[in-house]
PDB file of C-alpha atoms and ligand atoms in Angstrom:
ATOM      1  CA  MET A1377      -4.965  -1.025 -14.597  1.00 79.00           C
ATOM      2  CA  PRO A1378      -4.733  -4.258 -12.556  1.00 82.00           C
ATOM      3  CA  LYS A1379      -8.093  -5.434 -11.151  1.00 92.00           C
ATOM      4  CA  THR A1380      -6.513  -5.866  -7.734  1.00 95.00           C
ATOM      5  CA  ILE A1381      -6.738  -2.552  -5.918  1.00 97.00           C
ATOM      6  CA  VAL A1382      -5.304  -1.464  -2.591  1.00 98.00           C
ATOM      7  CA  ALA A1383      -6.591   1.963  -1.618  1.00 98.00           C
ATOM      8  CA  GLY A1384      -5.586   3.976   1.426  1.00 98.00           C
ATOM      9  CA  ASN A1385      -8.349   6.147   2.875  1.00 98.00           C
ATOM     10  CA  TRP A1386      -6.427   8.539   5.084  1.00 98.00           C
ATOM     11  CA  LYS A1387      -9.695   9.993   6.452  1.00 98.00           C
ATOM     12  CA  MET A1388      -9.278  13.268   8.417  1.00 98.00           C
ATOM     13  CA  ASN A1389      -5.598  12.786   9.236  1.00 98.00           C
ATOM     14  CA  LEU A1390      -2.185  14.254   8.389  1.00 98.00           C
ATOM     15  CA  THR A1391      -0.852  17.674   7.435  1.00 98.00           C
ATOM     16  CA  SER A1392       0.824  18.272   4.090  1.00 96.00           C
ATOM     17  CA  ARG A1393       4.270  17.711   5.568  1.00 97.00           C
ATOM     18  CA  ASP A1394       3.289  14.282   6.989  1.00 97.00           C
ATOM     19  CA  ALA A1395       1.518  13.419   3.749  1.00 98.00           C
ATOM     20  CA  LEU A1396       4.577  14.185   1.633  1.00 97.00           C
ATOM     21  CA  THR A1397       6.753  12.067   3.909  1.00 97.00           C
ATOM     22  CA  LEU A1398       4.279   9.185   3.702  1.00 98.00           C
ATOM     23  CA  VAL A1399       4.147   9.292  -0.116  1.00 98.00           C
ATOM     24  CA  LYS A1400       7.937   9.356  -0.309  1.00 97.00           C
ATOM     25  CA  ILE A1401       8.277   6.291   1.935  1.00 97.00           C
ATOM     26  CA  LEU A1402       5.546   4.418   0.032  1.00 97.00           C
ATOM     27  CA  ASP A1403       7.317   5.170  -3.243  1.00 96.00           C
ATOM     28  CA  ASN A1404      10.516   3.724  -1.826  1.00 96.00           C
ATOM     29  CA  THR A1405       8.981   0.639  -0.253  1.00 95.00           C
ATOM     30  CA  ILE A1406       6.224  -0.472  -2.659  1.00 95.00           C
ATOM     31  CA  GLU A1407       7.500  -2.614  -5.501  1.00 89.00           C
ATOM     32  CA  SER A1408       4.442  -4.498  -6.729  1.00 79.00           C
ATOM     33  CA  LYS A1409       3.262  -3.733 -10.238  1.00 84.00           C
ATOM     34  CA  LYS A1410       0.370  -6.212 -10.018  1.00 90.00           C
ATOM     35  CA  VAL A1411      -1.721  -3.916  -7.859  1.00 95.00           C
ATOM     36  CA  THR A1412      -3.514  -0.631  -8.534  1.00 96.00           C
ATOM     37  CA  ILE A1413      -2.610   1.653  -5.644  1.00 97.00           C
ATOM     38  CA  VAL A1414      -4.855   4.572  -4.782  1.00 98.00           C
ATOM     39  CA  LEU A1415      -3.979   7.185  -2.163  1.00 98.00           C
ATOM     40  CA  ILE A1416      -6.981   9.056  -0.775  1.00 98.00           C
ATOM     41  CA  PRO A1417      -6.079  12.067   1.363  1.00 98.00           C
ATOM     42  CA  SER A1418      -8.247  14.916   2.714  1.00 98.00           C
ATOM     43  CA  PHE A1419      -9.232  17.619   0.215  1.00 98.00           C
ATOM     44  CA  THR A1420      -6.685  20.125   1.540  1.00 98.00           C
ATOM     45  CA  LEU A1421      -3.808  17.685   0.994  1.00 98.00           C
ATOM     46  CA  LEU A1422      -4.714  16.808  -2.601  1.00 98.00           C
ATOM     47  CA  PRO A1423      -2.563  19.461  -4.385  1.00 98.00           C
ATOM     48  CA  ALA A1424       0.504  18.669  -2.241  1.00 97.00           C
ATOM     49  CA  VAL A1425       0.130  14.916  -2.748  1.00 98.00           C
ATOM     50  CA  ALA A1426      -0.588  15.402  -6.468  1.00 98.00           C
ATOM     51  CA  SER A1427       2.683  17.301  -6.827  1.00 97.00           C
ATOM     52  CA  VAL A1428       4.803  14.367  -5.622  1.00 97.00           C
ATOM     53  CA  ILE A1429       2.745  11.220  -6.250  1.00 97.00           C
ATOM     54  CA  PRO A1430       4.554   8.832  -8.603  1.00 96.00           C
ATOM     55  CA  SER A1431       2.619   8.068 -11.797  1.00 94.00           C
ATOM     56  CA  ARG A1432       2.267   4.386 -10.824  1.00 94.00           C
ATOM     57  CA  PHE A1433      -0.007   5.449  -7.907  1.00 96.00           C
ATOM     58  CA  SER A1434      -3.437   7.008  -8.402  1.00 97.00           C
ATOM     59  CA  LEU A1435      -4.965   9.839  -6.426  1.00 98.00           C
ATOM     60  CA  GLY A1436      -8.481   9.797  -5.028  1.00 98.00           C
ATOM     61  CA  ALA A1437     -10.772  11.974  -2.920  1.00 98.00           C
ATOM     62  CA  GLN A1438     -12.903  10.932   0.038  1.00 98.00           C
ATOM     63  CA  ASN A1439     -16.152  12.562  -1.034  1.00 98.00           C
ATOM     64  CA  MET A1440     -17.686  15.006  -3.525  1.00 98.00           C
ATOM     65  CA  HIS A1441     -20.918  16.869  -4.145  1.00 98.00           C
ATOM     66  CA  PHE A1442     -23.151  15.676  -6.968  1.00 98.00           C
ATOM     67  CA  SER A1443     -23.824  19.119  -8.434  1.00 98.00           C
ATOM     68  CA  ALA A1444     -21.643  20.525 -11.190  1.00 95.00           C
ATOM     69  CA  LYS A1445     -21.300  23.891  -9.430  1.00 95.00           C
ATOM     70  CA  GLY A1446     -23.219  26.420  -7.406  1.00 96.00           C
ATOM     71  CA  ALA A1447     -24.007  27.746  -3.957  1.00 97.00           C
ATOM     72  CA  PHE A1448     -22.992  24.724  -1.860  1.00 97.00           C
ATOM     73  CA  THR A1449     -20.753  26.177   0.833  1.00 97.00           C
ATOM     74  CA  GLY A1450     -18.136  23.723   2.004  1.00 96.00           C
ATOM     75  CA  GLU A1451     -18.605  21.267  -0.850  1.00 97.00           C
ATOM     76  CA  VAL A1452     -16.298  20.183  -3.680  1.00 98.00           C
ATOM     77  CA  ASN A1453     -17.411  18.987  -7.114  1.00 98.00           C
ATOM     78  CA  ALA A1454     -16.135  16.320  -9.494  1.00 98.00           C
ATOM     79  CA  SER A1455     -14.417  18.663 -11.944  1.00 97.00           C
ATOM     80  CA  GLN A1456     -12.553  20.324  -9.056  1.00 98.00           C
ATOM     81  CA  LEU A1457     -11.290  16.871  -8.081  1.00 98.00           C
ATOM     82  CA  GLN A1458     -10.256  16.181 -11.692  1.00 97.00           C
ATOM     83  CA  ASP A1459      -8.544  19.547 -11.735  1.00 97.00           C
ATOM     84  CA  VAL A1460      -6.222  18.587  -8.837  1.00 98.00           C
ATOM     85  CA  GLY A1461      -5.367  15.221 -10.364  1.00 98.00           C
ATOM     86  CA  CYS A1462      -7.855  12.790  -8.842  1.00 98.00           C
ATOM     87  CA  SER A1463      -8.960   9.782 -10.821  1.00 98.00           C
ATOM     88  CA  TYR A1464     -10.926   8.083  -8.015  1.00 98.00           C
ATOM     89  CA  VAL A1465     -13.487   9.267  -5.476  1.00 98.00           C
ATOM     90  CA  ILE A1466     -15.001   7.419  -2.519  1.00 98.00           C
ATOM     91  CA  VAL A1467     -18.777   7.662  -2.601  1.00 98.00           C
ATOM     92  CA  GLY A1468     -21.145   6.699   0.207  1.00 98.00           C
ATOM     93  CA  HIS A1469     -18.551   5.805   2.815  1.00 98.00           C
ATOM     94  CA  SER A1470     -20.351   4.626   5.949  1.00 96.00           C
ATOM     95  CA  GLU A1471     -19.028   7.652   7.848  1.00 96.00           C
ATOM     96  CA  ARG A1472     -20.761   9.865   5.261  1.00 97.00           C
ATOM     97  CA  ARG A1473     -23.938   7.805   5.457  1.00 96.00           C
ATOM     98  CA  HIS A1474     -24.130   7.447   9.230  1.00 94.00           C
ATOM     99  CA  VAL A1475     -22.411  10.577  10.573  1.00 95.00           C
ATOM    100  CA  PHE A1476     -23.453  13.024   7.847  1.00 95.00           C
ATOM    101  CA  GLY A1477     -26.806  11.525   6.880  1.00 96.00           C
ATOM    102  CA  GLU A1478     -26.179  10.665   3.225  1.00 97.00           C
ATOM    103  CA  SER A1479     -29.037   8.680   1.721  1.00 97.00           C
ATOM    104  CA  ASP A1480     -28.864   5.982  -0.959  1.00 97.00           C
ATOM    105  CA  GLY A1481     -30.381   8.535  -3.352  1.00 97.00           C
ATOM    106  CA  MET A1482     -27.613  11.067  -2.708  1.00 98.00           C
ATOM    107  CA  VAL A1483     -25.005   8.353  -3.071  1.00 98.00           C
ATOM    108  CA  ASN A1484     -26.483   7.416  -6.465  1.00 98.00           C
ATOM    109  CA  LYS A1485     -26.354  11.051  -7.653  1.00 98.00           C
ATOM    110  CA  LYS A1486     -22.683  11.162  -6.626  1.00 98.00           C
ATOM    111  CA  VAL A1487     -21.881   7.944  -8.504  1.00 98.00           C
ATOM    112  CA  LEU A1488     -23.501   9.358 -11.649  1.00 98.00           C
ATOM    113  CA  ALA A1489     -21.778  12.733 -11.298  1.00 98.00           C
ATOM    114  CA  ALA A1490     -18.391  11.073 -10.747  1.00 98.00           C
ATOM    115  CA  LEU A1491     -18.809   8.918 -13.864  1.00 98.00           C
ATOM    116  CA  ALA A1492     -19.957  11.906 -15.919  1.00 97.00           C
ATOM    117  CA  ALA A1493     -16.721  13.673 -14.942  1.00 97.00           C
ATOM    118  CA  ASP A1494     -14.618  10.603 -15.759  1.00 97.00           C
ATOM    119  CA  LEU A1495     -13.784   9.856 -12.124  1.00 98.00           C
ATOM    120  CA  ILE A1496     -13.905   6.257 -10.900  1.00 98.00           C
ATOM    121  CA  PRO A1497     -16.369   6.046  -7.997  1.00 98.00           C
ATOM    122  CA  ILE A1498     -15.529   3.643  -5.179  1.00 98.00           C
ATOM    123  CA  LEU A1499     -19.080   2.913  -4.057  1.00 98.00           C
ATOM    124  CA  CYS A1500     -19.069   1.857  -0.397  1.00 98.00           C
ATOM    125  CA  VAL A1501     -21.741  -0.445   0.973  1.00 98.00           C
ATOM    126  CA  GLY A1502     -22.089  -2.436   4.174  1.00 97.00           C
ATOM    127  CA  GLU A1503     -24.394  -3.266   7.040  1.00 96.00           C
ATOM    128  CA  THR A1504     -24.372  -1.915  10.586  1.00 95.00           C
ATOM    129  CA  ALA A1505     -24.151  -4.256  13.589  1.00 94.00           C
ATOM    130  CA  GLU A1506     -27.964  -4.013  13.959  1.00 96.00           C
ATOM    131  CA  GLU A1507     -28.425  -4.995  10.311  1.00 96.00           C
ATOM    132  CA  LYS A1508     -26.224  -8.109  10.478  1.00 93.00           C
ATOM    133  CA  ASP A1509     -29.228 -10.444  10.241  1.00 94.00           C
ATOM    134  CA  THR A1510     -30.501  -8.700   7.119  1.00 96.00           C
ATOM    135  CA  VAL A1511     -27.160  -8.110   5.411  1.00 96.00           C
ATOM    136  CA  ASP A1512     -28.276  -9.458   2.007  1.00 97.00           C
ATOM    137  CA  ALA A1513     -31.257  -7.095   1.872  1.00 97.00           C
ATOM    138  CA  VAL A1514     -29.117  -4.134   2.972  1.00 97.00           C
ATOM    139  CA  LEU A1515     -26.530  -4.875   0.278  1.00 98.00           C
ATOM    140  CA  LYS A1516     -29.248  -5.312  -2.351  1.00 98.00           C
ATOM    141  CA  ARG A1517     -30.764  -1.936  -1.512  1.00 98.00           C
ATOM    142  CA  GLN A1518     -27.405  -0.111  -1.328  1.00 98.00           C
ATOM    143  CA  VAL A1519     -25.988  -1.646  -4.519  1.00 98.00           C
ATOM    144  CA  GLU A1520     -29.160  -1.401  -6.619  1.00 98.00           C
ATOM    145  CA  THR A1521     -29.948   2.158  -5.552  1.00 98.00           C
ATOM    146  CA  GLY A1522     -26.322   3.257  -5.629  1.00 98.00           C
ATOM    147  CA  LEU A1523     -25.953   2.048  -9.213  1.00 98.00           C
ATOM    148  CA  ALA A1524     -29.364   3.168 -10.514  1.00 98.00           C
ATOM    149  CA  SER A1525     -29.066   4.534 -14.093  1.00 98.00           C
ATOM    150  CA  VAL A1526     -25.414   3.439 -14.357  1.00 98.00           C
ATOM    151  CA  THR A1527     -25.026   1.777 -17.761  1.00 98.00           C
ATOM    152  CA  LYS A1528     -23.309  -1.546 -18.402  1.00 97.00           C
ATOM    153  CA  SER A1529     -20.428   0.170 -20.169  1.00 97.00           C
ATOM    154  CA  GLN A1530     -20.023   2.640 -17.265  1.00 98.00           C
ATOM    155  CA  MET A1531     -19.681  -0.346 -14.900  1.00 97.00           C
ATOM    156  CA  LYS A1532     -16.168  -0.857 -16.306  1.00 96.00           C
ATOM    157  CA  LYS A1533     -15.308   2.301 -14.365  1.00 97.00           C
ATOM    158  CA  VAL A1534     -16.986   1.472 -11.066  1.00 98.00           C
ATOM    159  CA  VAL A1535     -15.327  -0.040  -8.001  1.00 98.00           C
ATOM    160  CA  ILE A1536     -17.393  -1.385  -5.109  1.00 98.00           C
ATOM    161  CA  ALA A1537     -16.135  -1.578  -1.525  1.00 98.00           C
ATOM    162  CA  TYR A1538     -17.799  -3.797   1.041  1.00 98.00           C
ATOM    163  CA  GLU A1539     -17.210  -2.206   4.417  1.00 97.00           C
ATOM    164  CA  PRO A1540     -19.290  -3.686   7.240  1.00 96.00           C
ATOM    165  CA  VAL A1541     -19.815  -0.727   9.575  1.00 94.00           C
ATOM    166  CA  TRP A1542     -19.141  -2.845  12.661  1.00 93.00           C
ATOM    167  CA  ALA A1543     -15.670  -3.695  11.331  1.00 92.00           C
ATOM    168  CA  ILE A1544     -14.516  -0.144  10.612  1.00 92.00           C
ATOM    169  CA  GLY A1545     -11.934   1.169  13.056  1.00 89.00           C
ATOM    170  CA  THR A1546     -12.883  -1.451  15.631  1.00 90.00           C
ATOM    171  CA  GLY A1547     -10.215  -4.111  15.130  1.00 87.00           C
ATOM    172  CA  ASN A1548     -13.096  -6.590  14.527  1.00 88.00           C
ATOM    173  CA  THR A1549     -12.474  -7.494  10.927  1.00 88.00           C
ATOM    174  CA  ALA A1550     -14.985  -9.738   9.177  1.00 88.00           C
ATOM    175  CA  THR A1551     -13.699 -13.291   8.908  1.00 93.00           C
ATOM    176  CA  PRO A1552     -12.409 -14.117   5.409  1.00 96.00           C
ATOM    177  CA  ALA A1553     -15.434 -16.405   4.916  1.00 95.00           C
ATOM    178  CA  GLU A1554     -17.916 -13.720   6.045  1.00 95.00           C
ATOM    179  CA  ALA A1555     -16.300 -11.124   3.778  1.00 96.00           C
ATOM    180  CA  ASP A1556     -16.183 -13.517   0.819  1.00 97.00           C
ATOM    181  CA  SER A1557     -19.827 -14.405   1.281  1.00 96.00           C
ATOM    182  CA  ALA A1558     -20.885 -10.723   1.308  1.00 97.00           C
ATOM    183  CA  HIS A1559     -18.741 -10.078  -1.777  1.00 98.00           C
ATOM    184  CA  GLY A1560     -20.428 -13.040  -3.467  1.00 98.00           C
ATOM    185  CA  VAL A1561     -23.827 -11.515  -2.671  1.00 98.00           C
ATOM    186  CA  ILE A1562     -22.716  -8.188  -4.164  1.00 98.00           C
ATOM    187  CA  ARG A1563     -21.443  -9.937  -7.305  1.00 98.00           C
ATOM    188  CA  LYS A1564     -24.784 -11.721  -7.675  1.00 98.00           C
ATOM    189  CA  ILE A1565     -26.663  -8.435  -7.372  1.00 98.00           C
ATOM    190  CA  VAL A1566     -24.418  -6.868 -10.053  1.00 98.00           C
ATOM    191  CA  SER A1567     -24.962  -9.946 -12.205  1.00 98.00           C
ATOM    192  CA  SER A1568     -28.737  -9.720 -11.921  1.00 97.00           C
ATOM    193  CA  VAL A1569     -28.793  -5.990 -12.714  1.00 98.00           C
ATOM    194  CA  TYR A1570     -26.225  -6.248 -15.556  1.00 98.00           C
ATOM    195  CA  ASP A1571     -24.768  -9.633 -16.522  1.00 97.00           C
ATOM    196  CA  VAL A1572     -22.290 -12.281 -15.391  1.00 97.00           C
ATOM    197  CA  LYS A1573     -19.394 -10.757 -17.319  1.00 97.00           C
ATOM    198  CA  THR A1574     -19.898  -7.355 -15.712  1.00 97.00           C
ATOM    199  CA  ALA A1575     -20.178  -8.976 -12.288  1.00 97.00           C
ATOM    200  CA  GLU A1576     -16.958 -10.921 -12.827  1.00 96.00           C
ATOM    201  CA  SER A1577     -15.005  -7.909 -13.988  1.00 96.00           C
ATOM    202  CA  VAL A1578     -16.024  -5.445 -11.257  1.00 97.00           C
ATOM    203  CA  SER A1579     -13.433  -4.994  -8.490  1.00 97.00           C
ATOM    204  CA  ILE A1580     -14.948  -5.541  -5.066  1.00 98.00           C
ATOM    205  CA  LEU A1581     -12.714  -4.366  -2.221  1.00 98.00           C
ATOM    206  CA  TYR A1582     -13.015  -5.314   1.423  1.00 97.00           C
ATOM    207  CA  GLY A1583     -12.645  -2.624   4.095  1.00 97.00           C
ATOM    208  CA  GLY A1584     -12.816  -2.774   7.880  1.00 95.00           C
ATOM    209  CA  SER A1585      -9.802  -3.195  10.159  1.00 93.00           C
ATOM    210  CA  VAL A1586      -7.567  -4.633   7.424  1.00 96.00           C
ATOM    211  CA  LYS A1587      -4.001  -4.899   8.698  1.00 96.00           C
ATOM    212  CA  ALA A1588      -0.755  -6.477   7.543  1.00 96.00           C
ATOM    213  CA  ASP A1589      -1.423  -9.467   9.804  1.00 95.00           C
ATOM    214  CA  ASN A1590      -4.954 -10.282   8.577  1.00 95.00           C
ATOM    215  CA  CYS A1591      -4.892  -9.311   4.899  1.00 97.00           C
ATOM    216  CA  LYS A1592      -3.365 -12.508   3.488  1.00 96.00           C
ATOM    217  CA  GLU A1593      -6.368 -14.707   4.262  1.00 96.00           C
ATOM    218  CA  LEU A1594      -8.772 -12.033   3.018  1.00 96.00           C
ATOM    219  CA  PHE A1595      -6.890 -11.729  -0.289  1.00 97.00           C
ATOM    220  CA  LYS A1596      -7.034 -15.505  -0.790  1.00 96.00           C
ATOM    221  CA  GLN A1597     -10.841 -15.378  -1.072  1.00 97.00           C
ATOM    222  CA  LYS A1598     -12.325 -15.806  -4.511  1.00 96.00           C
ATOM    223  CA  ASN A1599     -14.540 -12.728  -4.433  1.00 97.00           C
ATOM    224  CA  ILE A1600     -12.127 -10.294  -2.761  1.00 97.00           C
ATOM    225  CA  ASP A1601     -10.271  -8.136  -5.291  1.00 97.00           C
ATOM    226  CA  GLY A1602      -8.389  -5.872  -2.919  1.00 97.00           C
ATOM    227  CA  ALA A1603      -8.868  -3.657   0.090  1.00 98.00           C
ATOM    228  CA  LEU A1604      -9.873  -0.193   1.204  1.00 98.00           C
ATOM    229  CA  ILE A1605      -7.669   0.530   4.192  1.00 98.00           C
ATOM    230  CA  GLY A1606      -8.271   3.165   6.870  1.00 97.00           C
ATOM    231  CA  GLY A1607      -6.006   3.258   9.931  1.00 97.00           C
ATOM    232  CA  ALA A1608      -3.305   0.960   8.541  1.00 97.00           C
ATOM    233  CA  SER A1609      -2.890   3.170   5.449  1.00 98.00           C
ATOM    234  CA  LEU A1610      -1.319   5.880   7.627  1.00 98.00           C
ATOM    235  CA  ASP A1611       1.540   3.550   8.523  1.00 97.00           C
ATOM    236  CA  ALA A1612       3.902   3.178   5.566  1.00 97.00           C
ATOM    237  CA  GLU A1613       5.241  -0.174   6.681  1.00 96.00           C
ATOM    238  CA  GLU A1614       1.754  -1.676   7.236  1.00 97.00           C
ATOM    239  CA  PHE A1615       0.395  -0.318   3.957  1.00 97.00           C
ATOM    240  CA  SER A1616       3.404  -1.515   1.930  1.00 97.00           C
ATOM    241  CA  SER A1617       3.154  -4.922   3.507  1.00 96.00           C
ATOM    242  CA  ILE A1618      -0.577  -5.145   2.627  1.00 97.00           C
ATOM    243  CA  VAL A1619       0.219  -4.174  -1.000  1.00 97.00           C
ATOM    244  CA  ALA A1620       2.928  -6.857  -1.122  1.00 95.00           C
ATOM    245  CA  ASP A1621       0.378  -9.488  -0.027  1.00 95.00           C
ATOM    246  CA  ALA A1622      -2.374  -8.383  -2.436  1.00 95.00           C
TER     247      ALA A1622
HETATM  248  P1  LIG Q 983     -10.190   0.941   9.106  1.00 67.68           P
HETATM  249  O1  LIG Q 983      -9.224   0.218   8.222  1.00 67.68           O
HETATM  250  O2  LIG Q 983      -9.523   1.973   9.982  1.00 67.68           O
HETATM  251  O3  LIG Q 983     -11.090   0.024   9.855  1.00 67.68           O
HETATM  252  O4  LIG Q 983     -11.146   1.804   8.146  1.00 67.68           O
HETATM  253  C1  LIG Q 983     -11.736   1.188   7.052  1.00 67.68           C
HETATM  254  C2  LIG Q 983     -12.355   2.231   6.211  1.00 67.68           C
HETATM  255  O5  LIG Q 983     -13.315   2.860   6.616  1.00 67.68           O
HETATM  256  C3  LIG Q 983     -11.761   2.492   4.894  1.00 67.68           C
HETATM  257  O6  LIG Q 983     -12.560   3.322   4.132  1.00 67.68           O
END
């Protein structure tokens, strides 16, 4: 799989009919073979999308519970995601952390459960507007705790997404230099926990108001290996154009 990843987090949008139309258009418009493409719809859309998704795209889920099974009303586990064809799962998205109260400890349990089920976790980290002055410390805590007990060999199957909370859905994307600097900090943290080789091979995606008209400069940065796209992933033309630039 190419290290460059463009993933579309559709969040809580679309019905199955819209989703099928979107996949069809993306299949017709995306040509690049240099990029790993991951489509990440709501749980209810997963079977419909799985039934039409071309094999050159991967399927992911937006969240999962860390337990293998049990009395957890409203939750979905890793093997259920595997069962419907997912190979990726977003873990610790800022909307989960800040709207639904997920802690670093819960996020870590999810990363471990995803890896145990052979799903690739996309571990999301990023500071809020209030934490901007302490971004390095926030990233250190989120990355180190999120990856606790993850082995060096398991790191080959981990993707990290830097999503500054203040940039999500606001139109205020981080500047390419700001994003690259945060990605560099994340790579250093991975290097100090594991080693340089692991840090160099991990894909670190940028997320937060990425659009067709701002992605080129972001993708030029040394430490940016792709993007996790929210709003623009619902627009086939925008998403295809971002993939073409990656
Ligand atoms: P936007 O691209 O809508 O800012 O969302 C980013 C995001 O949260 C992706 O996970």
